[in-house]
XYZ file of N, CA, C and O in Angstrom:
500
model
N 12.629 55.207 28.432
C 14.113 54.491 28.530
C 13.665 53.173 28.649
O 12.838 52.726 29.146
N 14.461 52.493 27.479
C 13.865 51.375 27.368
C 14.861 49.999 28.699
O 15.704 50.664 29.483
N 14.110 49.246 29.427
C 14.503 48.324 30.556
C 14.468 47.111 29.679
O 14.586 46.079 30.298
N 15.118 46.913 28.320
C 15.466 45.680 27.908
C 16.902 44.723 28.900
O 16.899 43.785 29.110
N 18.010 45.789 28.884
C 18.626 45.299 29.751
C 18.677 44.542 31.093
O 19.039 44.382 31.405
N 17.420 44.927 31.755
C 17.201 44.868 33.312
C 16.326 44.219 32.944
O 16.808 43.198 34.178
N 15.464 43.710 32.726
C 14.851 42.549 32.366
C 15.401 41.833 31.915
O 15.831 40.581 32.629
N 16.317 41.645 31.194
C 17.250 40.880 30.286
C 18.794 39.799 31.773
O 18.776 38.662 32.004
N 19.009 40.612 32.484
C 19.698 41.042 33.585
C 18.626 40.839 34.683
O 19.808 39.330 35.025
N 18.072 40.126 35.091
C 17.185 39.848 35.880
C 17.034 38.255 35.854
O 17.245 37.984 36.732
N 16.430 38.165 34.671
C 16.431 36.877 33.924
C 17.834 35.629 34.505
O 18.232 35.089 35.260
N 19.060 36.621 33.596
C 19.782 35.884 34.063
C 20.825 35.676 35.291
O 20.825 34.694 35.935
N 20.404 36.905 36.043
C 20.540 36.900 37.642
C 20.215 35.633 38.157
O 20.717 34.725 39.285
N 18.802 35.328 38.431
C 17.581 34.551 38.118
C 18.246 33.085 38.371
O 18.418 32.300 39.027
N 18.804 32.638 37.026
C 19.240 31.949 36.741
C 20.121 31.247 37.633
O 20.404 30.031 38.003
N 21.175 32.041 37.205
C 22.276 31.286 37.326
C 22.352 31.843 39.617
O 23.385 30.916 39.916
N 21.949 33.150 40.085
C 21.923 32.824 41.307
C 21.400 31.698 41.774
O 21.761 30.698 42.946
N 20.219 30.680 41.077
C 19.652 29.763 41.423
C 20.274 28.689 41.224
O 21.364 27.507 42.273
N 21.181 28.261 40.839
C 22.199 27.152 40.051
C 23.238 27.177 41.482
O 23.851 26.775 42.061
N 23.890 28.405 41.739
C 24.491 28.605 42.457
C 24.612 28.533 44.035
O 24.796 27.844 44.722
N 22.828 28.808 44.598
C 22.495 28.823 45.609
C 22.251 27.457 45.855
O 21.993 26.787 46.734
N 21.656 26.320 45.100
C 21.315 24.844 44.917
C 22.418 24.485 45.419
O 22.953 23.610 46.017
N 23.562 24.628 44.445
C 24.586 24.165 44.594
C 24.771 24.112 46.100
O 26.156 23.009 46.741
N 25.005 25.396 46.671
C 25.723 25.647 48.081
C 24.791 24.449 49.121
O 24.956 24.222 49.224
N 23.062 24.671 48.911
C 22.300 24.434 49.953
C 22.598 22.723 49.892
O 21.681 22.109 50.389
N 23.185 22.550 49.145
C 23.096 20.701 49.022
C 23.640 20.181 49.930
O 24.322 18.992 50.212
N 25.344 21.261 50.196
C 25.506 20.810 51.128
C 25.736 20.668 52.461
O 25.825 20.449 53.710
N 24.369 21.601 53.014
C 23.229 21.311 54.050
C 23.603 19.775 54.256
O 23.260 18.886 55.856
N 23.508 18.760 53.478
C 23.103 17.342 54.641
C 24.273 16.987 54.532
O 24.132 15.632 55.679
N 25.834 17.321 54.667
C 27.000 16.937 55.857
C 26.342 17.627 56.771
O 27.960 17.361 57.132
N 25.994 19.114 57.114
C 25.641 19.337 57.928
C 25.249 18.342 59.672
O 23.977 17.833 59.523
N 25.720 17.764 60.922
C 25.329 17.322 61.987
C 25.155 18.314 62.785
O 26.326 19.651 62.975
N 23.846 18.070 62.834
C 23.299 19.616 64.495
C 23.117 18.692 65.424
O 22.461 17.556 65.151
N 22.053 19.459 66.300
C 22.342 18.639 67.915
C 20.488 18.307 67.798
O 19.742 19.287 66.745
N 20.449 17.865 68.777
C 18.617 18.078 69.006
C 17.777 19.606 68.946
O 16.772 19.314 68.822
N 18.618 20.588 69.461
C 18.065 21.719 69.404
C 18.426 22.857 67.874
O 17.378 23.947 67.526
N 18.565 21.895 66.713
C 18.694 22.502 65.667
C 19.893 23.655 65.159
O 20.150 23.574 64.006
N 20.554 23.472 66.070
C 22.135 24.088 66.461
C 23.335 23.436 65.515
O 23.261 21.802 66.108
N 24.201 23.522 64.911
C 25.206 23.194 63.943
C 26.459 22.319 65.007
O 26.740 23.283 65.984
N 26.778 21.872 65.036
C 27.527 20.387 66.151
C 29.065 20.586 65.472
O 29.135 20.048 64.612
N 30.196 21.743 65.542
C 30.598 22.124 64.989
C 31.679 20.851 65.344
O 33.619 20.597 64.295
N 31.595 19.783 66.309
C 32.460 18.856 66.452
C 32.571 17.627 66.033
O 33.555 16.964 65.994
N 31.513 17.142 65.400
C 31.186 16.505 64.340
C 31.510 17.003 63.188
O 31.033 16.154 62.210
N 30.838 18.711 62.518
C 30.836 19.022 61.359
C 31.806 19.529 61.041
O 32.809 20.273 61.299
N 32.749 18.930 59.626
C 34.190 19.117 59.909
C 34.042 20.067 58.763
O 35.229 20.557 56.903
N 33.091 20.409 58.015
C 32.343 20.370 56.094
C 33.240 22.575 56.020
O 33.431 22.653 54.863
N 33.045 23.050 57.064
C 33.207 24.728 57.293
C 35.216 24.660 57.179
O 35.476 25.910 57.295
N 36.120 23.605 57.710
C 37.369 23.646 57.992
C 37.892 23.562 56.563
O 38.999 22.983 56.482
N 37.541 22.535 55.037
C 38.279 22.066 54.213
C 37.572 22.959 53.100
O 36.316 23.526 53.482
N 37.934 22.801 51.567
C 37.656 23.669 50.658
C 36.829 23.277 50.233
O 36.469 21.326 49.898
N 35.119 23.513 50.166
C 33.952 22.809 49.347
C 33.416 23.675 47.869
O 34.134 24.220 47.235
N 32.037 23.159 47.524
C 31.908 23.813 46.435
C 31.465 25.329 47.010
O 31.468 25.771 45.923
N 31.679 25.881 48.404
C 30.911 26.818 48.589
C 32.028 27.773 48.402
O 31.671 29.136 47.516
N 32.894 27.107 48.431
C 34.338 28.261 47.873
C 34.250 28.522 46.477
O 34.856 29.568 46.249
N 34.199 26.938 45.726
C 34.163 27.193 44.758
C 33.591 28.331 43.325
O 33.339 29.580 42.456
N 32.322 28.546 44.015
C 31.604 29.269 43.833
C 31.168 30.658 44.231
O 31.211 31.419 43.185
N 32.156 30.954 45.381
C 32.368 32.182 45.785
C 33.053 33.298 44.477
O 33.171 33.393 44.647
N 33.934 32.202 44.318
C 35.343 32.003 43.339
C 34.908 32.428 42.347
O 35.023 33.861 40.930
N 34.407 31.463 41.590
C 33.272 31.786 40.177
C 32.791 33.503 40.427
O 32.568 33.939 39.054
N 31.605 33.184 41.032
C 31.411 34.192 41.219
C 31.493 35.694 41.362
O 31.311 36.613 40.201
N 33.112 35.999 42.112
C 34.015 36.973 41.988
C 34.468 37.334 40.711
O 34.547 38.325 40.099
N 34.606 36.323 39.937
C 35.527 36.225 38.446
C 34.375 36.909 37.945
O 34.471 37.919 36.708
N 32.457 36.278 37.883
C 32.175 36.902 36.572
C 31.927 38.210 37.204
O 31.675 38.923 36.252
N 31.860 38.749 38.282
C 31.477 39.846 38.830
C 32.688 40.970 38.295
O 32.646 41.499 37.651
N 33.811 40.445 38.400
C 35.026 41.070 37.481
C 35.031 41.334 36.471
O 35.366 41.811 35.871
N 34.435 40.085 35.798
C 33.823 40.386 34.282
C 33.168 41.578 34.023
O 32.926 42.140 32.491
N 31.821 41.260 34.424
C 31.204 42.276 34.489
C 31.243 43.726 34.695
O 30.875 44.512 33.848
N 32.258 43.700 35.636
C 32.604 45.090 35.875
C 33.121 45.787 34.737
O 33.367 46.554 34.300
N 34.553 44.565 33.950
C 35.414 45.315 32.716
C 34.544 45.286 31.963
O 34.411 46.513 31.210
N 33.263 44.577 31.599
C 32.787 44.754 30.729
C 31.859 46.732 30.504
O 31.393 47.338 29.305
N 31.027 46.377 31.832
C 31.008 47.917 32.187
C 31.579 49.284 31.425
O 31.422 49.998 31.829
N 32.768 48.804 32.248
C 33.681 50.238 32.341
C 33.922 50.116 30.564
O 34.273 50.913 29.781
N 34.681 48.618 29.850
C 34.149 49.251 28.297
C 33.272 50.115 27.540
O 33.685 50.407 26.999
N 32.393 49.733 27.911
C 31.055 50.030 27.013
C 31.081 51.630 27.959
O 30.528 52.209 26.827
N 31.247 51.857 28.766
C 31.031 53.418 29.600
C 32.153 53.732 28.664
O 32.251 55.419 27.847
N 33.668 53.774 28.969
C 34.931 53.968 28.265
C 34.063 54.440 26.632
O 34.454 55.388 25.751
N 33.676 53.340 25.989
C 33.547 53.367 24.666
C 32.112 54.488 24.288
O 31.798 55.031 23.154
N 31.406 55.334 25.252
C 30.758 56.290 24.777
C 28.996 56.133 25.225
O 28.358 56.670 24.810
N 28.899 54.550 25.691
C 27.197 54.470 25.654
C 26.610 55.124 26.950
O 27.526 55.389 28.396
N 25.676 55.072 27.337
C 24.824 55.970 28.427
C 23.907 54.696 29.178
O 23.420 53.640 28.595
N 23.119 55.166 30.171
C 22.655 54.381 30.970
C 21.014 54.086 30.058
O 20.544 52.692 30.258
N 21.079 54.410 28.737
C 19.676 53.799 27.865
C 20.584 53.009 27.492
O 19.182 52.353 26.691
N 21.717 52.417 27.165
C 21.738 51.268 26.241
C 21.664 49.879 27.253
O 22.274 49.722 28.455
N 21.401 49.106 26.800
C 20.629 47.700 26.988
C 21.964 47.023 27.699
O 21.491 46.250 28.789
N 23.517 47.067 26.827
C 24.332 46.989 27.772
C 24.737 47.075 29.004
O 25.309 46.136 29.670
N 24.664 48.568 28.596
C 25.051 49.297 30.083
C 24.167 48.968 30.929
O 24.593 48.463 32.275
N 23.005 48.417 30.842
C 22.009 48.421 32.148
C 22.215 46.772 32.925
O 22.223 46.494 34.124
N 22.294 46.039 31.068
C 23.160 44.585 31.676
C 24.067 44.390 32.785
O 23.737 44.015 33.521
N 25.347 44.929 32.147
C 26.333 44.777 33.134
C 25.981 45.747 34.419
O 26.948 44.806 35.465
N 25.926 47.032 34.548
C 25.375 47.016 35.970
C 24.405 46.099 36.623
O 24.822 46.527 37.994
N 23.682 46.204 36.228
C 22.334 44.883 37.355
C 23.715 43.762 37.385
O 23.203 43.650 38.688
N 24.614 42.930 36.704
C 25.008 42.185 37.267
C 25.824 42.256 37.973
O 26.227 41.277 38.847
N 26.667 43.282 37.661
C 27.796 43.573 38.676
C 27.680 43.682 39.782
O 27.752 43.204 41.018
N 26.375 44.835 40.158
C 26.057 45.054 41.419
C 25.621 44.163 42.397
O 25.659 43.497 43.222
N 24.372 42.671 41.301
C 23.994 41.735 41.789
C 24.552 41.105 42.397
O 24.808 40.142 43.687
N 26.093 40.672 41.614
C 27.168 39.386 41.929
C 27.724 39.753 42.700
O 28.701 39.224 43.942
N 27.894 40.910 42.569
C 29.192 41.365 43.848
C 28.892 42.142 45.265
O 29.338 40.933 46.227
N 27.835 41.947 45.026
C 26.966 41.643 46.259
C 27.204 40.207 47.042
O 27.124 40.381 48.707
N 26.151 39.573 46.425
C 26.393 37.688 47.097
C 27.508 37.243 46.901
O 27.682 36.595 48.118
N 28.411 37.878 46.167
C 29.778 37.430 46.690
C 30.693 37.873 47.576
O 30.623 36.718 48.898
N 29.698 39.034 48.206
C 30.430 40.153 49.335
C 29.513 39.126 50.940
O 30.393 38.846 51.419
N 28.663 38.562 50.593
C 27.409 38.476 51.394
C 28.142 36.411 51.732
O 27.955 36.248 52.978
N 28.400 35.534 50.622
C 28.463 34.924 50.751
C 30.140 34.547 51.438
O 29.939 33.623 52.492
N 30.644 34.941 50.656
C 32.271 35.189 52.075
C 31.967 35.743 53.174
O 32.731 34.834 54.349
N 31.221 36.622 53.321
C 31.195 36.699 54.803
C 30.851 35.809 56.038
O 30.499 35.411 56.604
N 29.422 35.570 55.327
C 29.024 34.246 55.555
C 29.274 32.964 55.895
O 29.814 31.711 56.914
N 30.668 32.247 54.837
C 31.267 31.237 55.211
C 32.183 32.140 56.556
O 33.050 31.045 57.562
N 32.679 33.184 56.584
C 34.109 33.225 57.294
C 33.554 33.589 59.002
O 34.572 32.616 59.496
N 32.173 33.270 58.879
C 31.207 33.764 60.058
C 31.347 32.046 60.700
O 31.796 31.505 62.018
N 31.000 31.399 59.466
C 31.081 30.326 59.910
C 32.038 29.342 59.917
O 32.148 28.853 61.408
N 33.074 29.241 59.765
C 34.826 29.442 60.224
C 35.264 29.418 61.699
O 35.677 29.111 62.255
N 35.175 30.869 61.883
C 34.713 31.268 63.130
C 34.446 30.814 64.021
O 34.948 30.650 65.482
N 33.002 31.109 64.008
C 31.841 30.034 64.864
C 32.166 28.726 64.850
O 32.759 28.321 66.313
N 33.069 28.236 63.911
C 33.151 26.955 63.960
C 34.883 26.787 64.783
O 35.111 25.674 66.071
N 36.033 27.319 64.920
C 36.542 27.605 65.640
C 36.465 27.736 67.373
O 37.299 26.814 68.107
N 35.579 28.403 67.239
C 35.382 29.336 68.590
C 34.725 27.433 69.762
O 35.247 27.229 70.907
N 33.649 27.143 68.577
C 33.197 25.963 69.737
C 33.975 24.731 69.441
O 33.829 24.208 70.159
N 34.535 24.956 68.249
C 35.238 23.316 68.314
C 36.355 23.325 69.190
O 36.975 22.540 69.479
N 37.324 24.282 68.916
C 38.249 23.981 70.039
C 38.374 25.091 71.375
O 39.459 25.257 71.919
N 37.531 25.693 71.785
C 37.187 25.968 73.080
C 37.553 25.332 74.139
O 38.298 25.493 75.221
N 36.981 24.176 74.124
C 37.220 23.036 75.560
C 39.453 23.591 75.330
O 39.474 22.619 76.907
N 39.605 23.232 74.451
C 40.964 22.465 74.444
C 41.883 23.530 74.937
O 42.838 23.909 75.370
N 41.441 24.835 74.856
C 41.880 26.500 75.363
C 41.678 26.768 76.785
O 42.109 27.310 77.379
N 40.797 26.491 77.126
C 40.231 26.120 78.203
C 40.924 25.167 78.911
O 40.425 25.722 80.669
N 41.642 24.677 79.102
C 42.062 23.212 80.195
C 42.889 23.899 80.771
O 43.592 24.848 80.772
């Protein structure tokens, strides 16, 4: 079984994932931390408005959808797992769907944690 599609997909996934990761990680300079290293949500409003993180998540979701569509088209055409195109789309679909899901869940967790910590004092009055 040729593995050309898997190898090319791994290289492409590594490049795109690195670009996305660096774009999101560069937002850390806007995060205010306390002396213990925890995020101070009262001074950090980064998680409460649209950022590059959200844009990258949407782009990744669109790319995942395009890969799934490509996979579906080639499967309907009659190709099988030995085709490098099927291998590429299968690997890309899995990687970017998982990555998008994890980024989305991570973003939601930060927003909920920020809401809890930022406004807990106001609700406890």
